[in-house]
Structures are given as structure tokens and as C-alpha cells.
mmCIF file of C-alpha atoms and ligand atoms in Angstrom:
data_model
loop_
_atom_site.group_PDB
_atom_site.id
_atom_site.type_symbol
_atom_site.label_atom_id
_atom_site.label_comp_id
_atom_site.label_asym_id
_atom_site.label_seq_id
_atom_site.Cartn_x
_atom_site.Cartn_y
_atom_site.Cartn_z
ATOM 1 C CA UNK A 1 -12.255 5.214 16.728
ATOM 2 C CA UNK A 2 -11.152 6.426 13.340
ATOM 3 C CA UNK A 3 -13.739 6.894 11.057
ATOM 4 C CA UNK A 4 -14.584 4.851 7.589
ATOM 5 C CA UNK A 5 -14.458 7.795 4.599
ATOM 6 C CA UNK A 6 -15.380 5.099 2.252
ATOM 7 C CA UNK A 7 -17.544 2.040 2.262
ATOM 8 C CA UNK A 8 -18.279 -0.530 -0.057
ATOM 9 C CA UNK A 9 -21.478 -2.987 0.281
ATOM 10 C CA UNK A 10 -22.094 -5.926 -1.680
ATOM 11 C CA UNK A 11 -20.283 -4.363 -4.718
ATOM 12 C CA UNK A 12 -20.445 -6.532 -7.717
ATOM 13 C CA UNK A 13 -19.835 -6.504 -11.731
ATOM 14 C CA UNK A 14 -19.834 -8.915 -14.217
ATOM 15 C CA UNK A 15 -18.618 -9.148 -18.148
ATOM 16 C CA UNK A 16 -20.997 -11.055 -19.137
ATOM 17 C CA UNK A 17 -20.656 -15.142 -17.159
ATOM 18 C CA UNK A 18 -17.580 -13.539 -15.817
ATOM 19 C CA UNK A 19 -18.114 -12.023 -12.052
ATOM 20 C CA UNK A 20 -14.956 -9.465 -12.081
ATOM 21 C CA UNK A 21 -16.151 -8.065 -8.535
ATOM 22 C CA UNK A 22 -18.372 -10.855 -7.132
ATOM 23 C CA UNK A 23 -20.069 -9.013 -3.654
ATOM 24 C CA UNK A 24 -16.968 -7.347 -1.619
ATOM 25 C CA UNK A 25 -17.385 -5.612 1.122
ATOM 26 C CA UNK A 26 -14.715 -3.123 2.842
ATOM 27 C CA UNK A 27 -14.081 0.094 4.102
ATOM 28 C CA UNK A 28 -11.643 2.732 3.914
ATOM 29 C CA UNK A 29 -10.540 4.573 7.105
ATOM 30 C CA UNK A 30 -9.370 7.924 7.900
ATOM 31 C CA UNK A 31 -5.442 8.785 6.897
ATOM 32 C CA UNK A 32 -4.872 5.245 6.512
ATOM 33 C CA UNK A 33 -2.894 3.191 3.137
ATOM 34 C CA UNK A 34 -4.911 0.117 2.181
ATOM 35 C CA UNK A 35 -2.980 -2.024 0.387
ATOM 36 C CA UNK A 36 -5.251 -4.180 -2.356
ATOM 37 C CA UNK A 37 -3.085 -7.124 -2.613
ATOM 38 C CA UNK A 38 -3.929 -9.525 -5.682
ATOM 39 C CA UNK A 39 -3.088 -11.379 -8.908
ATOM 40 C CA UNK A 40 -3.898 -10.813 -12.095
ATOM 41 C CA UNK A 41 -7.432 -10.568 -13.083
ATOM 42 C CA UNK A 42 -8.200 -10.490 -9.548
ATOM 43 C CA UNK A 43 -10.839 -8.173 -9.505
ATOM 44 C CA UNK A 44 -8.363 -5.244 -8.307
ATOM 45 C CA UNK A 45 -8.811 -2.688 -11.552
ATOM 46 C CA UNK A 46 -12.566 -2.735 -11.628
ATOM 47 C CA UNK A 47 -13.561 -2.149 -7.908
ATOM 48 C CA UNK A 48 -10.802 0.550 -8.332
ATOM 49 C CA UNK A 49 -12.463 1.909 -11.353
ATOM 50 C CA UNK A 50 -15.886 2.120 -9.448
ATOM 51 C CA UNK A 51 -15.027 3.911 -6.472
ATOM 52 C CA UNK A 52 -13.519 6.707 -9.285
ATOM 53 C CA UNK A 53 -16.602 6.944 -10.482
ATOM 54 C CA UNK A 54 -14.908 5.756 -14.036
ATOM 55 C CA UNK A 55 -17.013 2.539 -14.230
ATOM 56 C CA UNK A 56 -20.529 1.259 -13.223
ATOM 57 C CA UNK A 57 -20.926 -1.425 -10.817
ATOM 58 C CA UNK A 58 -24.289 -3.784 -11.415
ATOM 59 C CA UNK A 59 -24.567 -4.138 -7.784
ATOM 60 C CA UNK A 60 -24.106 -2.650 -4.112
ATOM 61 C CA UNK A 61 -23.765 0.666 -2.240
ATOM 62 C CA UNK A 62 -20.877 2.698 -2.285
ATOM 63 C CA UNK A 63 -20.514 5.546 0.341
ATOM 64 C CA UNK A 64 -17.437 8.092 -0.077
ATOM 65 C CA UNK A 65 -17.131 10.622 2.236
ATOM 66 C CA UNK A 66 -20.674 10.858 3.356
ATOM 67 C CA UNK A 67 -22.518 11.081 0.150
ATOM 68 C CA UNK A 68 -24.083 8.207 -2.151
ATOM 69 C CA UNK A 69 -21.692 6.965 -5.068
ATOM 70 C CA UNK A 70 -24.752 6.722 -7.438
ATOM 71 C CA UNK A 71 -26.025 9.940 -6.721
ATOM 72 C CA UNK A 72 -23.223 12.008 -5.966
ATOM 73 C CA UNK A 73 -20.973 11.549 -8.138
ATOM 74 C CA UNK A 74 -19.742 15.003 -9.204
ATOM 75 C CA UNK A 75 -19.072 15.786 -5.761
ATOM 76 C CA UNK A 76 -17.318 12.922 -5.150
ATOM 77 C CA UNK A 77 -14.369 13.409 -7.631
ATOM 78 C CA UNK A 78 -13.805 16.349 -6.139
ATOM 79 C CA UNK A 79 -12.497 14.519 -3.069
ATOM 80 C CA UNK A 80 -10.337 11.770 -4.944
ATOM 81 C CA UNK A 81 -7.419 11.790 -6.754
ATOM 82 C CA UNK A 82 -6.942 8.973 -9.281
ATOM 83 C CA UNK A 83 -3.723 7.347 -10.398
ATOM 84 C CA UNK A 84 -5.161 4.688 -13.254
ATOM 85 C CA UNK A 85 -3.580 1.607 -14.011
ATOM 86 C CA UNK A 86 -2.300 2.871 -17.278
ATOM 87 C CA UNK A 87 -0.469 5.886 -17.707
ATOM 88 C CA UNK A 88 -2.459 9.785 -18.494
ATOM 89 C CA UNK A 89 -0.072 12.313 -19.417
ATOM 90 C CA UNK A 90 0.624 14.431 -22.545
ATOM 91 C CA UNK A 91 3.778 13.529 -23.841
ATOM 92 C CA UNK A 92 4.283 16.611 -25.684
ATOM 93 C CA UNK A 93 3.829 19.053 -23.265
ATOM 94 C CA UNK A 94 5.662 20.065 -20.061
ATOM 95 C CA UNK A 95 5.740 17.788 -16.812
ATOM 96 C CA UNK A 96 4.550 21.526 -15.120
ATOM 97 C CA UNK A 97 2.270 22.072 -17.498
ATOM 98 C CA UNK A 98 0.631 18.851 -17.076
ATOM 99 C CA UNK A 99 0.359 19.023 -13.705
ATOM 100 C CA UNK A 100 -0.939 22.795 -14.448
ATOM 101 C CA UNK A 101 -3.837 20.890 -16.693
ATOM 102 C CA UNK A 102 -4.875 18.376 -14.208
ATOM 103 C CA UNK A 103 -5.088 20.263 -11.464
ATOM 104 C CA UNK A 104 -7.011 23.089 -13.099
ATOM 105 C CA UNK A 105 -9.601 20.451 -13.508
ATOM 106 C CA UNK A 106 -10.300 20.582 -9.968
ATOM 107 C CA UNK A 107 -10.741 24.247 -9.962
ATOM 108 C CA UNK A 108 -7.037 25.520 -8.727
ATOM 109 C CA UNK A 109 -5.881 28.622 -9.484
ATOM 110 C CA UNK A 110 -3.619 31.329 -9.904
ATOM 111 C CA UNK A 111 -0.944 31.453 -7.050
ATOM 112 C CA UNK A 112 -2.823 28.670 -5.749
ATOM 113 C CA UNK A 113 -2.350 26.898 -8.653
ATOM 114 C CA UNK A 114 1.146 27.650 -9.146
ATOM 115 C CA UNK A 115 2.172 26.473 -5.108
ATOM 116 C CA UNK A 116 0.462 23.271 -5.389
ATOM 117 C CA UNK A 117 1.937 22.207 -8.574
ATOM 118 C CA UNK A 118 5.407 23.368 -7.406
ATOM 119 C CA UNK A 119 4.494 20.788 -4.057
ATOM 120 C CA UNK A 120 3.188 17.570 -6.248
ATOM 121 C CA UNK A 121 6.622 17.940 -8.471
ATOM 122 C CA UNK A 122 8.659 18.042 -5.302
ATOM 123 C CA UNK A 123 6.475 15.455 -3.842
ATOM 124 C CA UNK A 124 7.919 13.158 -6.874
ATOM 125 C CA UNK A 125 11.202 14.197 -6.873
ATOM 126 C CA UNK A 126 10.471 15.887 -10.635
ATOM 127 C CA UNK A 127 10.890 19.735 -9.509
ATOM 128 C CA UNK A 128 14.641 19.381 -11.823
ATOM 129 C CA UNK A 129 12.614 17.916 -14.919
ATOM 130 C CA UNK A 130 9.498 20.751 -14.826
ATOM 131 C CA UNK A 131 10.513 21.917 -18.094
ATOM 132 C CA UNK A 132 10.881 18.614 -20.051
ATOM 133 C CA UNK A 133 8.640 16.625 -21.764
ATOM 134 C CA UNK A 134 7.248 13.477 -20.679
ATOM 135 C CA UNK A 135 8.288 11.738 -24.172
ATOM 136 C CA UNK A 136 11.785 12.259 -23.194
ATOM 137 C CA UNK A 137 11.293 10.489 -19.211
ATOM 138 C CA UNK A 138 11.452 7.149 -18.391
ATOM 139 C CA UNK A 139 8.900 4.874 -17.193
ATOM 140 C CA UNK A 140 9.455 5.146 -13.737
ATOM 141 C CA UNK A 141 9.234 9.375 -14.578
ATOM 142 C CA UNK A 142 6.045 9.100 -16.609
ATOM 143 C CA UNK A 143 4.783 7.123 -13.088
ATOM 144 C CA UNK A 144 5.736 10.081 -10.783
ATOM 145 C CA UNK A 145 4.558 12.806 -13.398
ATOM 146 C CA UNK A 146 0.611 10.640 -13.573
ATOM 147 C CA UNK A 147 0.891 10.328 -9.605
ATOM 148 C CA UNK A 148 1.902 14.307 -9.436
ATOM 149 C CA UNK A 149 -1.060 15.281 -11.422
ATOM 150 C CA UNK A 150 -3.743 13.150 -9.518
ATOM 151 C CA UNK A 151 -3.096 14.585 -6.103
ATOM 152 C CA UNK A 152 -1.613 18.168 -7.187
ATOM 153 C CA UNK A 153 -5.635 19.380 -6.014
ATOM 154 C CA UNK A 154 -4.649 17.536 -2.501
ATOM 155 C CA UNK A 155 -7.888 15.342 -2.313
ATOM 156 C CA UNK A 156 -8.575 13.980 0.846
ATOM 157 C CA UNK A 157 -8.529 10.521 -0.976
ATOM 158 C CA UNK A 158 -5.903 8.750 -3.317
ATOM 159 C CA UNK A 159 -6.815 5.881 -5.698
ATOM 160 C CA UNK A 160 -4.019 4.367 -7.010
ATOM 161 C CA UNK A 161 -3.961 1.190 -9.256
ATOM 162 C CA UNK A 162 -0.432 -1.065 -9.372
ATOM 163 C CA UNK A 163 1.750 2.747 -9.659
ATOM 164 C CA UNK A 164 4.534 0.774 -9.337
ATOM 165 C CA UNK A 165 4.524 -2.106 -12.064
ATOM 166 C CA UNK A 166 7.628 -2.437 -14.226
ATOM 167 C CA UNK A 167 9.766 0.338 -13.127
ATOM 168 C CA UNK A 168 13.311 1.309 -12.243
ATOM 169 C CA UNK A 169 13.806 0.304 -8.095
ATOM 170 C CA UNK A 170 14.763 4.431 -7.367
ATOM 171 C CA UNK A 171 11.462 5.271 -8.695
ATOM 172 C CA UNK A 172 9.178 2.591 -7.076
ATOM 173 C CA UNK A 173 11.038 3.770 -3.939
ATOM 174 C CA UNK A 174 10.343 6.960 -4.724
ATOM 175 C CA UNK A 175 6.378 6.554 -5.180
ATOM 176 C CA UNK A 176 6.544 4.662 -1.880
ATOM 177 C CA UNK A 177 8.048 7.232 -0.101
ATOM 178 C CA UNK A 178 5.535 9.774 -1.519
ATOM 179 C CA UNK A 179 2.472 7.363 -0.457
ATOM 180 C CA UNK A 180 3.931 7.979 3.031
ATOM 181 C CA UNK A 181 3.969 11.725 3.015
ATOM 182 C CA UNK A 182 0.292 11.883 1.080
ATOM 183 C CA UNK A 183 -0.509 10.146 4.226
ATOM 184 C CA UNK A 184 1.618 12.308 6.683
ATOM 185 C CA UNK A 185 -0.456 15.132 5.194
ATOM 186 C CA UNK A 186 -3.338 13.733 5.952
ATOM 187 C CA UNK A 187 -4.597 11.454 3.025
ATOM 188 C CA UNK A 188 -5.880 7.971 2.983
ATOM 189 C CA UNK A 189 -4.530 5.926 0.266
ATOM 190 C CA UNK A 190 -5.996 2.632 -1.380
ATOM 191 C CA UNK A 191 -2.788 1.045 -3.541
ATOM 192 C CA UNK A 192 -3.122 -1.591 -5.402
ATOM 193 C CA UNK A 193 -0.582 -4.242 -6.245
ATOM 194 C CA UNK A 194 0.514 -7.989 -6.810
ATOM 195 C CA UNK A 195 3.956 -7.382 -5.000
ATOM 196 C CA UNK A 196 3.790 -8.664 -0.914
ATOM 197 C CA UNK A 197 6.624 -6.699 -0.145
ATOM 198 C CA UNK A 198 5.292 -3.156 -1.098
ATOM 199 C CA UNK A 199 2.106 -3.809 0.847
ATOM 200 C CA UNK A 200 4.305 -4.929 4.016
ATOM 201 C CA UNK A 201 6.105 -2.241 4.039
ATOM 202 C CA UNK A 202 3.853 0.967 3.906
ATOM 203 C CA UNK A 203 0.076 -0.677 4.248
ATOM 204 C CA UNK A 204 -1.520 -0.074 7.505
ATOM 205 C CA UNK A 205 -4.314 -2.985 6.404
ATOM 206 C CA UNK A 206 -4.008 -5.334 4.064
ATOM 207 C CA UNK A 207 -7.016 -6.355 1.885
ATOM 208 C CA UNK A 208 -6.339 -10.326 -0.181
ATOM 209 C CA UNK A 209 -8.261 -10.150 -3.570
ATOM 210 C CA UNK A 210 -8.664 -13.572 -5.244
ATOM 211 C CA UNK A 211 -11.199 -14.010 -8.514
ATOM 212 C CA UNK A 212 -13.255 -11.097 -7.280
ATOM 213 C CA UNK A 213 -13.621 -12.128 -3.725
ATOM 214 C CA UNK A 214 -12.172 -10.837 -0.697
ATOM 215 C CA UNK A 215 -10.501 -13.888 0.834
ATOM 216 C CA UNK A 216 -8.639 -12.229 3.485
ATOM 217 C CA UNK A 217 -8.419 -8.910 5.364
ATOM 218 C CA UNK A 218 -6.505 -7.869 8.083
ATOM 219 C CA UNK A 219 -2.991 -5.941 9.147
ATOM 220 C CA UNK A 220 0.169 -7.381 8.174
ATOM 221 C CA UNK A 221 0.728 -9.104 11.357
ATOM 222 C CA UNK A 222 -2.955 -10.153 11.927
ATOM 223 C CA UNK A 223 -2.668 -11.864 8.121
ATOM 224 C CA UNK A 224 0.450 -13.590 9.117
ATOM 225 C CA UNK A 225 -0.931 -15.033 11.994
ATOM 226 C CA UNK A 226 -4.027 -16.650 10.130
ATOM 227 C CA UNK A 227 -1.398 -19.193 8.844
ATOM 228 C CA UNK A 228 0.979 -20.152 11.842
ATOM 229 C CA UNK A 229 1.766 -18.810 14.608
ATOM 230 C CA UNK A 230 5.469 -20.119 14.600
ATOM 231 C CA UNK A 231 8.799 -19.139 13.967
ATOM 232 C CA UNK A 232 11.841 -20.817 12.937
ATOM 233 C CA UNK A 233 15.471 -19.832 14.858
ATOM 234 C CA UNK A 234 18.855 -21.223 13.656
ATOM 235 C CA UNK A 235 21.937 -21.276 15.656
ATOM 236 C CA UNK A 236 25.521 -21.464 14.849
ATOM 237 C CA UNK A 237 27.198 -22.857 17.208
ATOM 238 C CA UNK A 238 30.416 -24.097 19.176
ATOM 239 C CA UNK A 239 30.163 -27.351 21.345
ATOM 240 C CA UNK A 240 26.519 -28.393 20.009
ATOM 241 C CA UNK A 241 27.324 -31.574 21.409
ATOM 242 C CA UNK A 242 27.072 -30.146 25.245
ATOM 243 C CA UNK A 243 23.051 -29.696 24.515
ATOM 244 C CA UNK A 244 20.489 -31.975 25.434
ATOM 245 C CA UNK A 245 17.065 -31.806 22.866
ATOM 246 C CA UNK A 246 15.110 -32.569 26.046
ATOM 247 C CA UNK A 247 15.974 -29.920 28.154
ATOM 248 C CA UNK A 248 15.096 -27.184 25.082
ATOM 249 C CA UNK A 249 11.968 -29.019 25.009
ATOM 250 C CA UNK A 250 11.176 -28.332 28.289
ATOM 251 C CA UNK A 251 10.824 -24.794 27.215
ATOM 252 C CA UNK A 252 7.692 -23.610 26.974
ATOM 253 C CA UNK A 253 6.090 -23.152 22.918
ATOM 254 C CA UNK A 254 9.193 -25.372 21.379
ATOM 255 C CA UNK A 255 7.414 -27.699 19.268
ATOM 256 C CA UNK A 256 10.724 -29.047 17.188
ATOM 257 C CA UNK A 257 14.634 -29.321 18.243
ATOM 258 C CA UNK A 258 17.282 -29.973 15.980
ATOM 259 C CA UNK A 259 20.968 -30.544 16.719
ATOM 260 C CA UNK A 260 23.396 -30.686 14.431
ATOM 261 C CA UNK A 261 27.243 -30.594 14.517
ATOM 262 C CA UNK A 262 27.427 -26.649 13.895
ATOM 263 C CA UNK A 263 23.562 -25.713 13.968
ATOM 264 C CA UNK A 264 20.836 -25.942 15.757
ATOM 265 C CA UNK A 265 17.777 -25.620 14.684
ATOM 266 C CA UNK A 266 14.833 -24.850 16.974
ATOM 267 C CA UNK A 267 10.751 -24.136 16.004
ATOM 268 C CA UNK A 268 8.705 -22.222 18.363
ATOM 269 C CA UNK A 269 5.429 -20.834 18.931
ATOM 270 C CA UNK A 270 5.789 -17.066 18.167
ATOM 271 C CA UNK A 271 3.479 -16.045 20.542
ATOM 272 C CA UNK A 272 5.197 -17.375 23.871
ATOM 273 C CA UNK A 273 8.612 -15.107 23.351
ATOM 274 C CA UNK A 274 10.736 -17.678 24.502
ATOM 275 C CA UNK A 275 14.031 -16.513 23.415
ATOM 276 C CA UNK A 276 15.792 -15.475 26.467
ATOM 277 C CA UNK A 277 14.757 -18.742 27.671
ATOM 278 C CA UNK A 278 16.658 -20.527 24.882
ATOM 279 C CA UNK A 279 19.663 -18.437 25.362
ATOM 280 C CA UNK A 280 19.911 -19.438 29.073
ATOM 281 C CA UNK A 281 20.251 -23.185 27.778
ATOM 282 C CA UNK A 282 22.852 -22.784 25.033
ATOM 283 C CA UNK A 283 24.942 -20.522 28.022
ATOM 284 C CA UNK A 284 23.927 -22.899 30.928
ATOM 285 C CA UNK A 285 25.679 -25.468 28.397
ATOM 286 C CA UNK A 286 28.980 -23.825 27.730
ATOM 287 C CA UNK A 287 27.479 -23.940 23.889
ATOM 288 C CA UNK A 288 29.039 -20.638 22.332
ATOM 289 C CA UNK A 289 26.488 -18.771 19.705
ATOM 290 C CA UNK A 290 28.429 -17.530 16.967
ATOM 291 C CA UNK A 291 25.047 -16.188 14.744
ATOM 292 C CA UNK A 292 21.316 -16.587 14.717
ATOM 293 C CA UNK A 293 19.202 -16.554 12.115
ATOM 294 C CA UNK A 294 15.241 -16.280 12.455
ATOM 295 C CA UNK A 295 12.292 -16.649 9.916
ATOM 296 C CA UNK A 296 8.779 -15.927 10.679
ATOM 297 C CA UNK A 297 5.562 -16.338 8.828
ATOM 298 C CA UNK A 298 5.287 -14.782 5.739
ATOM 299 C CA UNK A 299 2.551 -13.363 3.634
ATOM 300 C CA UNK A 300 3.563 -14.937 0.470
ATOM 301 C CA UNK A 301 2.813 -18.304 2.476
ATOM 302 C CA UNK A 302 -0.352 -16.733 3.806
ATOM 303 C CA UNK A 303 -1.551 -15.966 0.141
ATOM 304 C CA UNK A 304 -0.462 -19.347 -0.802
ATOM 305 C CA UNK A 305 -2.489 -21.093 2.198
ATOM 306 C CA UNK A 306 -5.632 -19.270 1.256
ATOM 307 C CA UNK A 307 -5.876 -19.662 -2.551
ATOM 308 C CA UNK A 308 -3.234 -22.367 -3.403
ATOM 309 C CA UNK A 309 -2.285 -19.787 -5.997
ATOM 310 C CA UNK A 310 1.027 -18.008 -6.578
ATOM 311 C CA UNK A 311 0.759 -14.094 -6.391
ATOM 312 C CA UNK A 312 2.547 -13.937 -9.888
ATOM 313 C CA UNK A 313 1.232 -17.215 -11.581
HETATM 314 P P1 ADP B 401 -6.886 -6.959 -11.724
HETATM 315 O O1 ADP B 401 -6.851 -5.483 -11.798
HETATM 316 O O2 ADP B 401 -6.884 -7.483 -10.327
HETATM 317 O O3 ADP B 401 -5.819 -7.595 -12.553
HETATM 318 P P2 ADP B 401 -9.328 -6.691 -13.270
HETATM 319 O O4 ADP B 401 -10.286 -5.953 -12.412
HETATM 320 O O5 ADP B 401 -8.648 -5.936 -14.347
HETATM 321 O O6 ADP B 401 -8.290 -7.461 -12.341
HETATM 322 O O7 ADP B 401 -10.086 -7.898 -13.967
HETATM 323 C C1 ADP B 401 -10.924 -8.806 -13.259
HETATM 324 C C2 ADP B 401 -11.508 -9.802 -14.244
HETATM 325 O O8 ADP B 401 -12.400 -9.163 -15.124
HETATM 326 C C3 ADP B 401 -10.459 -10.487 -15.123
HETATM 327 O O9 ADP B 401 -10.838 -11.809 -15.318
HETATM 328 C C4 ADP B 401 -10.551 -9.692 -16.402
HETATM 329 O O10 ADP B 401 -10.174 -10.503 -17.490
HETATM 330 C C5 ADP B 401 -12.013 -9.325 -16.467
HETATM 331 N N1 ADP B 401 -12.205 -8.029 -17.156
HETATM 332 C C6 ADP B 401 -11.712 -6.849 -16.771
HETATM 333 N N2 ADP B 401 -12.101 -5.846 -17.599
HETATM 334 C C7 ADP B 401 -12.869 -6.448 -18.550
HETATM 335 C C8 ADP B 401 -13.590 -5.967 -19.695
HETATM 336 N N3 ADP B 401 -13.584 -4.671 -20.017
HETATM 337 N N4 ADP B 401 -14.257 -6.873 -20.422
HETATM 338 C C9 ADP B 401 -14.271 -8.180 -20.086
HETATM 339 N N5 ADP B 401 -13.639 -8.710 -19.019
HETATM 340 C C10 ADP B 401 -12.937 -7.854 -18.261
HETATM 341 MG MG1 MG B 402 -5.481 -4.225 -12.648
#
């Protein structure tokens, strides 16, 4: 069993009547990326900024790595490398020499120094741009540069907080790719975000965030399957008339047949893997697939399901 290097008991904090975190519970686990999916004003930002030790929660237990959030603190940080929600660079100084700055923090350096800064700006594809100032990089280069500097001091742990939001597509592709080596080296990741389609592609578990309540946890498949368990195929096809909706019936998890003139559309429990099956028919039939097209689940629909609410309402 791999381990949990962070958890989080009955963490809450208000603003005043509003409950921002309102009790969550989760864990972190050993090398893994936990994707923090939510909407705005979820709750997302402040149970981030706790676990960095950046804000105070009013409630709960918080164990990182062994030792008491509360008490340990110091020691903590040491561990973590934070990428905030809002950009922390200098603009008028180097991208090295920011790095350089950050990573000194943790207590790099010499040679040391100097290898592990040369590895975070290869990490973000900014090795070309050392020399240049931020104040001349774009957004999605200012992203990299922040992410380079939090993990330069190769913490064990990586906080990041929506790294991707409103930049070019080669750099969000870019910070992906470098979540995936952090974690090929070894780090677990928690990544925040509002967009589904980041979290399906590099999250090993998926945690739903919805007005400061967990609503959902679970992998990408697992979360799928909370809404249906079905999947939708559509045929194109020559000599549709030949087929008879009763006999694809008689195949077992079809729960809906449709035939038209050039389609045919079929609905089937995912679970029962059936698709052979339906092949046999359409064959058995002299009914000629020219494509197939099939649609599964999604976790926009699960988010939808659970809180009735649009990801980016
Ligand atoms: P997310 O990061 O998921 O967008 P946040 O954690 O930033 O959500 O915010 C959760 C809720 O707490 C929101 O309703 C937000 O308006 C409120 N909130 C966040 N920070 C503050 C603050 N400093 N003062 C008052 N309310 C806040
Ligand atoms: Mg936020």
C-alpha cells in the first residue's frame, strides 16, 4: 500500500458567515498528482493556502509528512514547493537569477545551487531565456519561470494552485508535461484547476470541490462510473435495413436500439463489453460498417449530476 504523506482532518475556515473550507477530509499519497477539480470560489485557494502553511485554518488536523501542521511548520516548508495562484517573480531580474533567489531560500548552494537551477529551467523549457527578464516573457513564461522556482529545491511535495489559467496552449502543455516528470522523479503533486480535461489527463485521483465541500472523490474512471455506467456506439452503415432491433436486443447489457437508414445507434451497459457481440450481428446480417463512433461517460456530466452546477458558471 502506498503511503498518505499528507492528511487533512476536518479542515475548516470561514470569512466571517462565509464557510470557504467547510470540514474536508483527504489525503495525499506517495508520488501521486491529485487533481483538485472545482469552480470558482470553491474552496480550492484556501485549503491550498493552508497546507503551505501561508494561511490559518480555524479548524482540523493537518499531517504533512509525519509532523503536525500547527506545530511544525518550519519544517514543513522545507518539504513543499509552492506554485500560488497568482504569479511571484521579479520582473526585473533574470529568469536564472530568480530561480537562484528562490531556491537559496531553501538552503541550496554553490554547485548545488547552480545544477538544480540549470534542471528546474530545463524542466520548463526556459534554459534559452535564462538571461532575460521576466517583464519581457509572456504569460504562459512568467507561469513556467513561478513553477521553476517552487520546485528548483526538489521538495518531495508540489502545491500548485490553477498554474495553468489563461495561457498560451504550448505552455499549459508544457506545465503538464513537467507535472509528469516532477512525478517521474518522485514527487507527489496536488494541482488545482476548474478545467476537466487537465485533471483527466495527468491526475491519478480526482478530488470534486463544490462551496467548500468535498462532493466527490475518486479516479477518473471510478468518478465516471458514479453517474452511468453506459456508453453510447454509432454505426454507419450499408444495408441497415437487413437488421432486426430484436435480435441486438438479445445481446446482453443493450438497453436502447436505433435503426436508421445510414446509422445505427445502439446504448449499452459499459460494463458487459459487448462489442464483439454486436459486430457478429451487423456481419451475420450482410450489414457493412463503414465507421463507428463511441461516447462514454464524461466527467463534465459527472460534475453536473452532483452539483447541478456548470464547472465554468
Ligand atoms: P477557489 O480557489 O476554489 O476559487 P477560494 O478558496 O479562493 O476558492 O474561495 C472560497 C470562498 O471563500 C469564496 O466564496 C471566496 O469568495 C471566499 N474568500 C476567499 N478568500 C477570501 C478572503 N480573503 N476574504 C473573504 N472571503 C474570501
Ligand atoms: Mg483559487
Amino acid at each position: 500500500m502506498v503511503k498518505d504523506i499528507i492528511t487533512v482532518k476536518n479542515l475548516e475556515k470561514n470569512y466571517g458567515s462565509k464557510k470557504a473550507v467547510a470540514g474536508i477530509n483527504f489525503s495525499l499519497k506517495d508520488g501521486e498528482i491529485l487533481g483538485l477539480l472545482g469552480p470558482n470560489g470553491a474552496g480550492k485557494s484556501t485549503t491550498l493556502n493552508i497546507l503551505s502553511t501561508i494561511l490559518k485554518s480555524d479548524k482540523g488536523e493537518i499531517d504533512v509528512l509525519g509532523h503536525n501542521l500547527k506545530e511544525d511548520a518550519k519544517t514543513i516548508k522545507q518539504s513543499i514547493g509552492i506554485v500560488p495562484q497568482d504569479i511571484a517573480i521579479y520582473e526585473e531580474i533574470s529568469a536564472e537569477k530568480n530561480i537562484s533567489f528562490f531556491a537559496s531560500l531553501y538552503g541550496l548552494k554553490g554547485n548545488e545551487l547552480k545544477k538544480q537551477v540549470r534542471e528546474a529551467l530545463e524542466l520548463v523549457g526556459l534554459y534559452d531565456k535564462k538571461s532575460d527578464k521576466p517583464k519581457t516573457f509572456s504569460g504562459g513564461m512568467k507561469r513556467r519561470l513561478n513553477i521553476a522556482c517552487a520546485i528548483a529545491h526538489k521538495p518531495k511535495i508540489i502545491i500548485m494552485d490553477e498554474p495553468t489559467v489563461g495561457i498560451d496552449p504550448q505552455s499549459r502543455n508544457h506545465i503538464l508535461d513537467s507535472i509528469k516528470t516532477l512525478k517521474a522523479r518522485g514527487a507527489a503533486v496536488i494541482y488545482s484547476t476548474h478545467y476537466m480535461e487537465e485533471v483527466e489527463a495527468i491526475a491519478d485521483r480526482i478530488i470534486i470541490m463544490n462551496e467548500g465541500k468535498i462532493i466527490a472523490e475518486g479516479t477518473n474512471e471510478e468518478l465516471k462510473q458514479r453517474v452511468n455506467d453506459e456508453i453510447s456506439y454509432s454505426f454507419n452503415v450499408n444495408n441497415s435495413e437487413k437488421l432486426i432491433d430484436e435480435e441486438l436486443y438479445l445481446i446482453e447489457g443493450i438497453k436502447k436500439v436505433k435503426i436508421l437508414e445510414n446509422e445505427v445507434y445502439l446504448t449499452s451497459l459499459k460494463s458487459k463489453d459487448n462489442l464483439n457481440e454486436i459486430i457478429a450481428v451487423f456481419l451475420k446480417r450482410n450489414c457493412t460498417i463503414k465507421s463507428m463512433n463511441s461516447k462514454e461517460a464524461s466527467l463534465e456530466n459527472t460534475f453536473l449530476e452532483l452539483t447541478g452546477r456548470n464547472l465554468r458558471d
